[in-house]
PDB file of C-alpha atoms and ligand atoms in Angstrom:
ATOM      1  CA  UNK H   1     138.302  44.127  73.381  1.00 98.00           C
ATOM      2  CA  UNK H   2     141.492  43.196  73.188  1.00 98.00           C
ATOM      3  CA  UNK H   3     143.833  42.693  69.747  1.00 98.00           C
ATOM      4  CA  UNK H   4     147.336  41.038  69.713  1.00 98.00           C
ATOM      5  CA  UNK H   5     148.611  41.812  66.982  1.00 98.00           C
ATOM      6  CA  UNK H   6     152.108  39.778  65.273  1.00 98.00           C
ATOM      7  CA  UNK H   7     153.324  40.113  69.202  1.00 97.00           C
ATOM      8  CA  UNK H   8     156.509  38.861  69.668  1.00 97.00           C
ATOM      9  CA  UNK H   9     158.434  38.828  73.160  1.00 97.00           C
ATOM     10  CA  UNK H  10     162.406  37.656  74.270  1.00 96.00           C
ATOM     11  CA  UNK H  11     164.221  36.316  76.880  1.00 95.00           C
ATOM     12  CA  UNK H  12     167.597  38.168  76.446  1.00 93.00           C
ATOM     13  CA  UNK H  13     168.449  37.097  72.524  1.00 92.00           C
ATOM     14  CA  UNK H  14     165.707  33.367  73.570  1.00 94.00           C
ATOM     15  CA  UNK H  15     162.171  34.357  72.002  1.00 95.00           C
ATOM     16  CA  UNK H  16     159.613  33.467  74.003  1.00 96.00           C
ATOM     17  CA  UNK H  17     157.035  34.367  70.790  1.00 97.00           C
ATOM     18  CA  UNK H  18     156.611  34.523  67.683  1.00 97.00           C
ATOM     19  CA  UNK H  19     154.044  36.636  65.854  1.00 97.00           C
ATOM     20  CA  UNK H  20     151.149  35.921  67.887  1.00 98.00           C
ATOM     21  CA  UNK H  21     147.707  37.621  67.034  1.00 98.00           C
ATOM     22  CA  UNK H  22     144.725  36.868  69.560  1.00 98.00           C
ATOM     23  CA  UNK H  23     141.662  38.395  70.060  1.00 98.00           C
ATOM     24  CA  UNK H  24     139.040  38.684  73.290  1.00 98.00           C
ATOM     25  CA  UNK H  25     136.016  39.956  72.238  1.00 98.00           C
ATOM     26  CA  UNK H  26     133.499  41.921  74.752  1.00 97.00           C
ATOM     27  CA  UNK H  27     132.089  38.845  77.415  1.00 97.00           C
ATOM     28  CA  UNK H  28     133.988  36.406  75.931  1.00 98.00           C
ATOM     29  CA  UNK H  29     135.653  33.229  78.109  1.00 98.00           C
ATOM     30  CA  UNK H  30     139.212  32.198  75.756  1.00 98.00           C
ATOM     31  CA  UNK H  31     140.922  29.391  76.607  1.00 97.00           C
ATOM     32  CA  UNK H  32     144.953  29.552  76.117  1.00 96.00           C
ATOM     33  CA  UNK H  33     146.587  25.699  76.043  1.00 94.00           C
ATOM     34  CA  UNK H  34     149.455  24.293  75.162  1.00 92.00           C
ATOM     35  CA  UNK H  35     152.049  22.430  77.344  1.00 87.00           C
ATOM     36  CA  UNK H  36     154.982  23.455  79.727  1.00 87.00           C
ATOM     37  CA  UNK H  37     157.056  25.913  77.462  1.00 90.00           C
ATOM     38  CA  UNK H  38     154.839  27.208  74.811  1.00 93.00           C
ATOM     39  CA  UNK H  39     154.956  30.884  75.692  1.00 95.00           C
ATOM     40  CA  UNK H  40     151.127  31.040  77.678  1.00 96.00           C
ATOM     41  CA  UNK H  41     152.809  32.769  80.859  1.00 96.00           C
ATOM     42  CA  UNK H  42     154.964  35.222  78.690  1.00 97.00           C
ATOM     43  CA  UNK H  43     151.615  36.205  77.066  1.00 98.00           C
ATOM     44  CA  UNK H  44     149.735  36.898  79.897  1.00 98.00           C
ATOM     45  CA  UNK H  45     152.781  39.049  81.327  1.00 97.00           C
ATOM     46  CA  UNK H  46     153.167  41.273  78.191  1.00 98.00           C
ATOM     47  CA  UNK H  47     149.205  42.308  78.018  1.00 98.00           C
ATOM     48  CA  UNK H  48     149.597  42.984  81.575  1.00 97.00           C
ATOM     49  CA  UNK H  49     152.942  44.848  80.870  1.00 97.00           C
ATOM     50  CA  UNK H  50     155.332  43.286  83.322  1.00 95.00           C
ATOM     51  CA  UNK H  51     157.217  41.507  80.660  1.00 95.00           C
ATOM     52  CA  UNK H  52     158.370  44.062  77.656  1.00 95.00           C
ATOM     53  CA  UNK H  53     157.481  43.112  74.466  1.00 96.00           C
ATOM     54  CA  UNK H  54     160.058  43.004  71.472  1.00 96.00           C
ATOM     55  CA  UNK H  55     157.413  43.625  67.793  1.00 96.00           C
ATOM     56  CA  UNK H  56     153.858  44.210  67.189  1.00 97.00           C
ATOM     57  CA  UNK H  57     151.241  45.053  68.744  1.00 97.00           C
ATOM     58  CA  UNK H  58     148.786  45.145  71.987  1.00 98.00           C
ATOM     59  CA  UNK H  59     145.490  46.781  71.452  1.00 98.00           C
ATOM     60  CA  UNK H  60     142.564  47.279  74.590  1.00 98.00           C
ATOM     61  CA  UNK H  61     139.104  48.708  73.363  1.00 96.00           C
ATOM     62  CA  UNK H  62     141.585  50.239  70.422  1.00 95.00           C
ATOM     63  CA  UNK H  63     144.040  52.192  72.470  1.00 96.00           C
ATOM     64  CA  UNK H  64     147.646  50.499  71.637  1.00 96.00           C
ATOM     65  CA  UNK H  65     149.375  50.034  75.836  1.00 96.00           C
ATOM     66  CA  UNK H  66     152.870  50.026  74.245  1.00 92.00           C
ATOM     67  CA  UNK H  67     153.668  53.248  76.127  1.00 92.00           C
ATOM     68  CA  UNK H  68     151.169  52.430  79.634  1.00 96.00           C
ATOM     69  CA  UNK H  69     153.021  50.692  82.520  1.00 96.00           C
ATOM     70  CA  UNK H  70     151.649  47.690  83.916  1.00 96.00           C
ATOM     71  CA  UNK H  71     150.569  50.174  86.383  1.00 94.00           C
ATOM     72  CA  UNK H  72     147.833  51.969  84.327  1.00 96.00           C
ATOM     73  CA  UNK H  73     147.261  49.027  82.844  1.00 97.00           C
ATOM     74  CA  UNK H  74     145.346  47.727  86.128  1.00 96.00           C
ATOM     75  CA  UNK H  75     143.876  51.531  86.310  1.00 95.00           C
ATOM     76  CA  UNK H  76     142.435  50.532  82.334  1.00 96.00           C
ATOM     77  CA  UNK H  77     141.180  47.018  83.925  1.00 96.00           C
ATOM     78  CA  UNK H  78     143.412  44.348  82.722  1.00 97.00           C
ATOM     79  CA  UNK H  79     143.924  42.332  85.701  1.00 96.00           C
ATOM     80  CA  UNK H  80     145.780  39.096  86.083  1.00 96.00           C
ATOM     81  CA  UNK H  81     145.697  36.681  88.851  1.00 96.00           C
ATOM     82  CA  UNK H  82     149.564  35.437  88.065  1.00 93.00           C
ATOM     83  CA  UNK H  83     150.806  31.376  88.483  1.00 91.00           C
ATOM     84  CA  UNK H  84     150.799  30.480  91.991  1.00 86.00           C
ATOM     85  CA  UNK H  85     148.866  32.587  93.238  1.00 91.00           C
ATOM     86  CA  UNK H  86     151.190  35.214  94.780  1.00 94.00           C
ATOM     87  CA  UNK H  87     149.088  35.991  97.817  1.00 94.00           C
ATOM     88  CA  UNK H  88     151.089  37.628 100.603  1.00 95.00           C
ATOM     89  CA  UNK H  89     151.121  35.562 103.349  1.00 90.00           C
ATOM     90  CA  UNK H  90     151.722  37.254 106.298  1.00 96.00           C
ATOM     91  CA  UNK H  91     148.492  39.664 106.056  1.00 96.00           C
ATOM     92  CA  UNK H  92     145.240  38.895 106.177  1.00 96.00           C
ATOM     93  CA  UNK H  93     143.009  37.295 104.365  1.00 96.00           C
ATOM     94  CA  UNK H  94     141.286  41.072 104.055  1.00 95.00           C
ATOM     95  CA  UNK H  95     144.267  43.090 103.286  1.00 96.00           C
ATOM     96  CA  UNK H  96     144.908  40.980 100.419  1.00 97.00           C
ATOM     97  CA  UNK H  97     142.008  42.013  99.641  1.00 96.00           C
ATOM     98  CA  UNK H  98     141.845  45.341 100.183  1.00 94.00           C
ATOM     99  CA  UNK H  99     145.534  45.390  98.307  1.00 94.00           C
ATOM    100  CA  UNK H 100     143.953  44.163  95.038  1.00 91.00           C
ATOM    101  CA  UNK H 101     141.576  47.927  94.950  1.00 88.00           C
ATOM    102  CA  UNK H 102     144.798  49.749  95.378  1.00 87.00           C
ATOM    103  CA  UNK H 103     144.763  50.582  91.994  1.00 85.00           C
ATOM    104  CA  UNK H 104     141.845  50.624  90.801  1.00 82.00           C
ATOM    105  CA  UNK H 105     138.250  48.896  91.705  1.00 77.00           C
ATOM    106  CA  UNK H 106     137.004  50.335  95.674  1.00 82.00           C
ATOM    107  CA  UNK H 107     137.138  48.726  99.435  1.00 84.00           C
ATOM    108  CA  UNK H 108     133.169  48.716  98.303  1.00 86.00           C
ATOM    109  CA  UNK H 109     133.711  45.353  96.727  1.00 87.00           C
ATOM    110  CA  UNK H 110     134.745  43.799  99.499  1.00 89.00           C
ATOM    111  CA  UNK H 111     131.431  41.946 101.400  1.00 91.00           C
ATOM    112  CA  UNK H 112     130.390  40.987  97.781  1.00 88.00           C
ATOM    113  CA  UNK H 113     134.055  39.074  96.735  1.00 91.00           C
ATOM    114  CA  UNK H 114     133.777  37.625 100.223  1.00 92.00           C
ATOM    115  CA  UNK H 115     130.061  36.312  99.316  1.00 90.00           C
ATOM    116  CA  UNK H 116     131.481  34.918  96.156  1.00 89.00           C
ATOM    117  CA  UNK H 117     133.784  33.178  98.047  1.00 89.00           C
ATOM    118  CA  UNK H 118     132.131  31.140 101.267  1.00 89.00           C
ATOM    119  CA  UNK H 119     135.382  29.569 101.715  1.00 90.00           C
ATOM    120  CA  UNK H 120     136.787  32.861 102.792  1.00 93.00           C
ATOM    121  CA  UNK H 121     134.105  34.767 104.711  1.00 92.00           C
ATOM    122  CA  UNK H 122     135.445  32.777 107.947  1.00 93.00           C
ATOM    123  CA  UNK H 123     139.119  33.265 107.494  1.00 94.00           C
ATOM    124  CA  UNK H 124     139.005  36.919 106.623  1.00 94.00           C
ATOM    125  CA  UNK H 125     141.631  37.338 109.642  1.00 96.00           C
ATOM    126  CA  UNK H 126     144.031  34.847 109.428  1.00 95.00           C
ATOM    127  CA  UNK H 127     147.218  34.887 106.946  1.00 97.00           C
ATOM    128  CA  UNK H 128     146.755  34.231 104.221  1.00 96.00           C
ATOM    129  CA  UNK H 129     149.594  31.735 104.230  1.00 94.00           C
ATOM    130  CA  UNK H 130     147.966  29.750 106.979  1.00 95.00           C
ATOM    131  CA  UNK H 131     145.417  28.530 103.776  1.00 93.00           C
ATOM    132  CA  UNK H 132     144.606  26.042 101.679  1.00 90.00           C
ATOM    133  CA  UNK H 133     145.686  25.839  98.398  1.00 89.00           C
ATOM    134  CA  UNK H 134     142.468  26.478  97.526  1.00 89.00           C
ATOM    135  CA  UNK H 135     141.488  28.848  99.325  1.00 91.00           C
ATOM    136  CA  UNK H 136     144.496  31.054  98.272  1.00 93.00           C
ATOM    137  CA  UNK H 137     143.489  30.179  94.742  1.00 92.00           C
ATOM    138  CA  UNK H 138     140.148  31.406  95.837  1.00 92.00           C
ATOM    139  CA  UNK H 139     141.594  34.212  97.188  1.00 95.00           C
ATOM    140  CA  UNK H 140     144.156  35.410  94.241  1.00 95.00           C
ATOM    141  CA  UNK H 141     140.882  35.572  91.999  1.00 94.00           C
ATOM    142  CA  UNK H 142     139.017  37.388  94.665  1.00 93.00           C
ATOM    143  CA  UNK H 143     141.608  40.135  94.604  1.00 95.00           C
ATOM    144  CA  UNK H 144     142.214  40.451  91.198  1.00 94.00           C
ATOM    145  CA  UNK H 145     137.861  41.322  91.371  1.00 93.00           C
ATOM    146  CA  UNK H 146     138.449  43.825  93.456  1.00 94.00           C
ATOM    147  CA  UNK H 147     140.004  45.468  90.716  1.00 92.00           C
ATOM    148  CA  UNK H 148     136.707  44.995  89.082  1.00 93.00           C
ATOM    149  CA  UNK H 149     138.490  43.981  86.189  1.00 95.00           C
ATOM    150  CA  UNK H 150     137.343  44.414  82.642  1.00 96.00           C
ATOM    151  CA  UNK H 151     139.754  41.886  81.515  1.00 97.00           C
ATOM    152  CA  UNK H 152     140.485  39.284  83.782  1.00 97.00           C
ATOM    153  CA  UNK H 153     144.047  37.415  83.123  1.00 98.00           C
ATOM    154  CA  UNK H 154     143.658  33.933  84.692  1.00 97.00           C
ATOM    155  CA  UNK H 155     147.396  32.161  84.682  1.00 96.00           C
ATOM    156  CA  UNK H 156     147.034  28.582  85.240  1.00 93.00           C
ATOM    157  CA  UNK H 157     143.306  29.017  88.190  1.00 92.00           C
ATOM    158  CA  UNK H 158     143.720  24.602  88.945  1.00 91.00           C
ATOM    159  CA  UNK H 159     147.758  24.459  89.567  1.00 89.00           C
ATOM    160  CA  UNK H 160     148.092  21.773  92.337  1.00 84.00           C
ATOM    161  CA  UNK H 161     144.832  21.463  93.547  1.00 85.00           C
ATOM    162  CA  UNK H 162     143.035  18.164  94.009  1.00 85.00           C
ATOM    163  CA  UNK H 163     140.437  17.240  91.425  1.00 86.00           C
ATOM    164  CA  UNK H 164     137.556  18.375  93.647  1.00 85.00           C
ATOM    165  CA  UNK H 165     139.140  21.776  94.418  1.00 86.00           C
ATOM    166  CA  UNK H 166     139.735  21.566  90.011  1.00 89.00           C
ATOM    167  CA  UNK H 167     136.134  21.368  89.776  1.00 90.00           C
ATOM    168  CA  UNK H 168     135.187  23.907  92.070  1.00 87.00           C
ATOM    169  CA  UNK H 169     137.652  27.053  90.093  1.00 90.00           C
ATOM    170  CA  UNK H 170     136.438  25.998  86.801  1.00 94.00           C
ATOM    171  CA  UNK H 171     132.499  26.551  87.824  1.00 92.00           C
ATOM    172  CA  UNK H 172     133.185  29.859  89.804  1.00 90.00           C
ATOM    173  CA  UNK H 173     134.766  31.252  86.457  1.00 94.00           C
ATOM    174  CA  UNK H 174     132.145  29.882  84.309  1.00 95.00           C
ATOM    175  CA  UNK H 175     129.971  31.820  86.756  1.00 92.00           C
ATOM    176  CA  UNK H 176     132.249  35.278  86.592  1.00 92.00           C
ATOM    177  CA  UNK H 177     131.781  34.505  82.808  1.00 95.00           C
ATOM    178  CA  UNK H 178     127.889  34.394  82.919  1.00 94.00           C
ATOM    179  CA  UNK H 179     128.407  37.561  85.311  1.00 91.00           C
ATOM    180  CA  UNK H 180     129.811  39.369  82.792  1.00 92.00           C
ATOM    181  CA  UNK H 181     133.502  39.784  83.289  1.00 95.00           C
ATOM    182  CA  UNK H 182     135.776  39.227  80.055  1.00 97.00           C
ATOM    183  CA  UNK H 183     138.112  36.688  80.428  1.00 98.00           C
ATOM    184  CA  UNK H 184     141.393  35.076  78.462  1.00 98.00           C
ATOM    185  CA  UNK H 185     142.488  31.572  80.756  1.00 97.00           C
ATOM    186  CA  UNK H 186     145.571  29.844  80.545  1.00 96.00           C
ATOM    187  CA  UNK H 187     145.198  26.329  81.915  1.00 93.00           C
ATOM    188  CA  UNK H 188     147.367  22.988  81.768  1.00 88.00           C
ATOM    189  CA  UNK H 189     144.140  21.348  81.911  1.00 90.00           C
ATOM    190  CA  UNK H 190     142.854  21.867  78.979  1.00 92.00           C
ATOM    191  CA  UNK H 191     139.959  20.319  79.112  1.00 91.00           C
ATOM    192  CA  UNK H 192     138.308  21.865  81.425  1.00 92.00           C
ATOM    193  CA  UNK H 193     139.538  25.042  80.662  1.00 95.00           C
ATOM    194  CA  UNK H 194     138.577  24.146  76.624  1.00 95.00           C
ATOM    195  CA  UNK H 195     134.350  23.431  78.413  1.00 94.00           C
ATOM    196  CA  UNK H 196     133.793  26.268  79.696  1.00 96.00           C
ATOM    197  CA  UNK H 197     135.415  28.224  76.784  1.00 97.00           C
ATOM    198  CA  UNK H 198     133.999  30.448  73.684  1.00 97.00           C
ATOM    199  CA  UNK H 199     136.747  29.763  71.949  1.00 98.00           C
ATOM    200  CA  UNK H 200     140.775  28.274  72.377  1.00 97.00           C
ATOM    201  CA  UNK H 201     144.001  29.118  70.709  1.00 96.00           C
ATOM    202  CA  UNK H 202     146.671  26.248  71.118  1.00 94.00           C
ATOM    203  CA  UNK H 203     150.364  27.124  70.898  1.00 94.00           C
ATOM    204  CA  UNK H 204     153.717  25.751  70.453  1.00 93.00           C
ATOM    205  CA  UNK H 205     156.912  26.827  71.298  1.00 94.00           C
ATOM    206  CA  UNK H 206     155.596  30.365  71.358  1.00 96.00           C
ATOM    207  CA  UNK H 207     153.174  30.515  68.540  1.00 96.00           C
ATOM    208  CA  UNK H 208     149.653  30.131  67.782  1.00 96.00           C
ATOM    209  CA  UNK H 209     148.904  26.750  66.440  1.00 94.00           C
ATOM    210  CA  UNK H 210     145.073  26.403  65.879  1.00 94.00           C
ATOM    211  CA  UNK H 211     142.366  28.231  67.176  1.00 95.00           C
ATOM    212  CA  UNK H 212     138.655  27.776  66.460  1.00 96.00           C
ATOM    213  CA  UNK H 213     135.551  27.513  68.831  1.00 97.00           C
ATOM    214  CA  UNK H 214     136.398  25.585  71.874  1.00 96.00           C
ATOM    215  CA  UNK H 215     133.588  22.682  71.283  1.00 96.00           C
ATOM    216  CA  UNK H 216     135.985  22.153  67.862  1.00 95.00           C
ATOM    217  CA  UNK H 217     138.928  22.178  69.462  1.00 95.00           C
ATOM    218  CA  UNK H 218     138.116  19.712  71.641  1.00 93.00           C
ATOM    219  CA  UNK H 219     136.934  17.811  68.918  1.00 93.00           C
ATOM    220  CA  UNK H 220     139.979  18.670  66.951  1.00 92.00           C
ATOM    221  CA  UNK H 221     142.090  14.625  66.679  1.00 88.00           C
ATOM    222  CA  UNK H 222     145.298  17.132  66.957  1.00 86.00           C
ATOM    223  CA  UNK H 223     144.453  18.227  70.209  1.00 86.00           C
ATOM    224  CA  UNK H 224     142.840  15.044  71.437  1.00 88.00           C
ATOM    225  CA  UNK H 225     145.768  13.538  71.441  1.00 83.00           C
ATOM    226  CA  UNK H 226     148.213  16.048  71.833  1.00 81.00           C
ATOM    227  CA  UNK H 227     146.326  17.383  75.637  1.00 79.00           C
ATOM    228  CA  UNK H 228     143.410  15.264  76.015  1.00 78.00           C
ATOM    229  CA  UNK H 229     145.178  12.152  76.395  1.00 71.00           C
ATOM    230  CA  UNK H 230     142.823  10.279  73.907  1.00 64.00           C
TER     231      UNK H 230
HETATM  232  P1  ATP M 381     154.449  27.458  81.938  1.00 97.38           P
HETATM  233  O1  ATP M 381     152.893  26.027  81.131  1.00 97.38           O
HETATM  234  O2  ATP M 381     155.343  25.880  82.416  1.00 97.38           O
HETATM  235  O3  ATP M 381     154.051  28.417  82.291  1.00 97.38           O
HETATM  236  P2  ATP M 381     154.445  28.969  79.287  1.00 97.38           P
HETATM  237  O4  ATP M 381     153.238  27.744  78.355  1.00 97.38           O
HETATM  238  O5  ATP M 381     153.407  29.520  80.056  1.00 97.38           O
HETATM  239  O6  ATP M 381     154.541  27.152  80.198  1.00 97.38           O
HETATM  240  P3  ATP M 381     156.282  30.497  79.761  1.00 97.38           P
HETATM  241  O7  ATP M 381     156.431  30.233  81.263  1.00 97.38           O
HETATM  242  O8  ATP M 381     155.451  31.716  79.246  1.00 97.38           O
HETATM  243  O9  ATP M 381     155.534  29.338  78.577  1.00 97.38           O
HETATM  244  O10 ATP M 381     158.138  29.841  78.905  1.00 97.38           O
HETATM  245  C1  ATP M 381     158.337  29.896  77.901  1.00 97.38           C
HETATM  246  C2  ATP M 381     159.696  29.670  77.311  1.00 97.38           C
HETATM  247  O11 ATP M 381     160.309  31.272  77.878  1.00 97.38           O
HETATM  248  C3  ATP M 381     160.030  28.380  77.993  1.00 97.38           C
HETATM  249  O12 ATP M 381     160.788  28.411  76.843  1.00 97.38           O
HETATM  250  C4  ATP M 381     161.002  29.279  79.531  1.00 97.38           C
HETATM  251  O13 ATP M 381     161.821  28.069  79.512  1.00 97.38           O
HETATM  252  C5  ATP M 381     161.007  30.051  79.290  1.00 97.38           C
HETATM  253  N1  ATP M 381     161.413  31.337  79.806  1.00 97.38           N
HETATM  254  C6  ATP M 381     160.327  31.495  80.926  1.00 97.38           C
HETATM  255  N2  ATP M 381     160.458  32.696  81.945  1.00 97.38           N
HETATM  256  C7  ATP M 381     161.853  32.851  81.642  1.00 97.38           C
HETATM  257  C8  ATP M 381     163.087  33.947  82.641  1.00 97.38           C
HETATM  258  N3  ATP M 381     162.155  34.682  82.979  1.00 97.38           N
HETATM  259  N4  ATP M 381     163.798  33.917  80.993  1.00 97.38           N
HETATM  260  C9  ATP M 381     164.411  33.219  80.362  1.00 97.38           C
HETATM  261  N5  ATP M 381     163.292  32.452  80.160  1.00 97.38           N
HETATM  262  C10 ATP M 381     162.467  32.065  79.994  1.00 97.38           C
END
């Protein structure tokens, strides 16, 4: 479904991605792990089109995305949940969800999405800014689901959450995959991300340095030492 080929991206003269190759097949959950500043967020933002590529190619279902705006990419079904949730604080939970269906998807998804996240239902008329961090993360994911994503890009969904909520968020992501959503997941919590993933990629300073089945990466001594604290 997604084919990233020798992708480069830079901030001014500073390279952030160098020759990145990455694939995601339909129905897969792929985890992308690596230290702060490795380029994970930049890669997601380049795929969704909010950060320009400076070389290489990104294909979605065989179609080259180079000339397509971020909005057009959403319309194709590439939907990103940004790092830090970025919900619209003064707007109600329900309006935040409805905005998710602005470029693609349907307001008919609303009740379905609220049913997936029971904590949001009683808060649907309250400003999103009054929600807890975990609830805001669920809202950010729910907002993306309103667009009926074909490829869901998840950036650091567990960031800043209490351990119990982290487990809940990862269980929700595993559930989305089980229902057939294709997911590219970035998370600092490499162990939890690889535990629910089919395959994984490890990035360092803008390059992919390791790739493979997630279970193999979890057993890899280099990964264990650098990212799993073993
Ligand atoms: P994190 O988990 O901290 O978000 P990351 O792996 O997602 O890390 P990126 O945020 O993609 O990494 O950053 C990759 C590199 O690009 C880093 O060296 C970072 O300092 C740099 N960078 C990121 N955003 C900008 C920006 N807006 N302007 C200049 N440099 C940037």
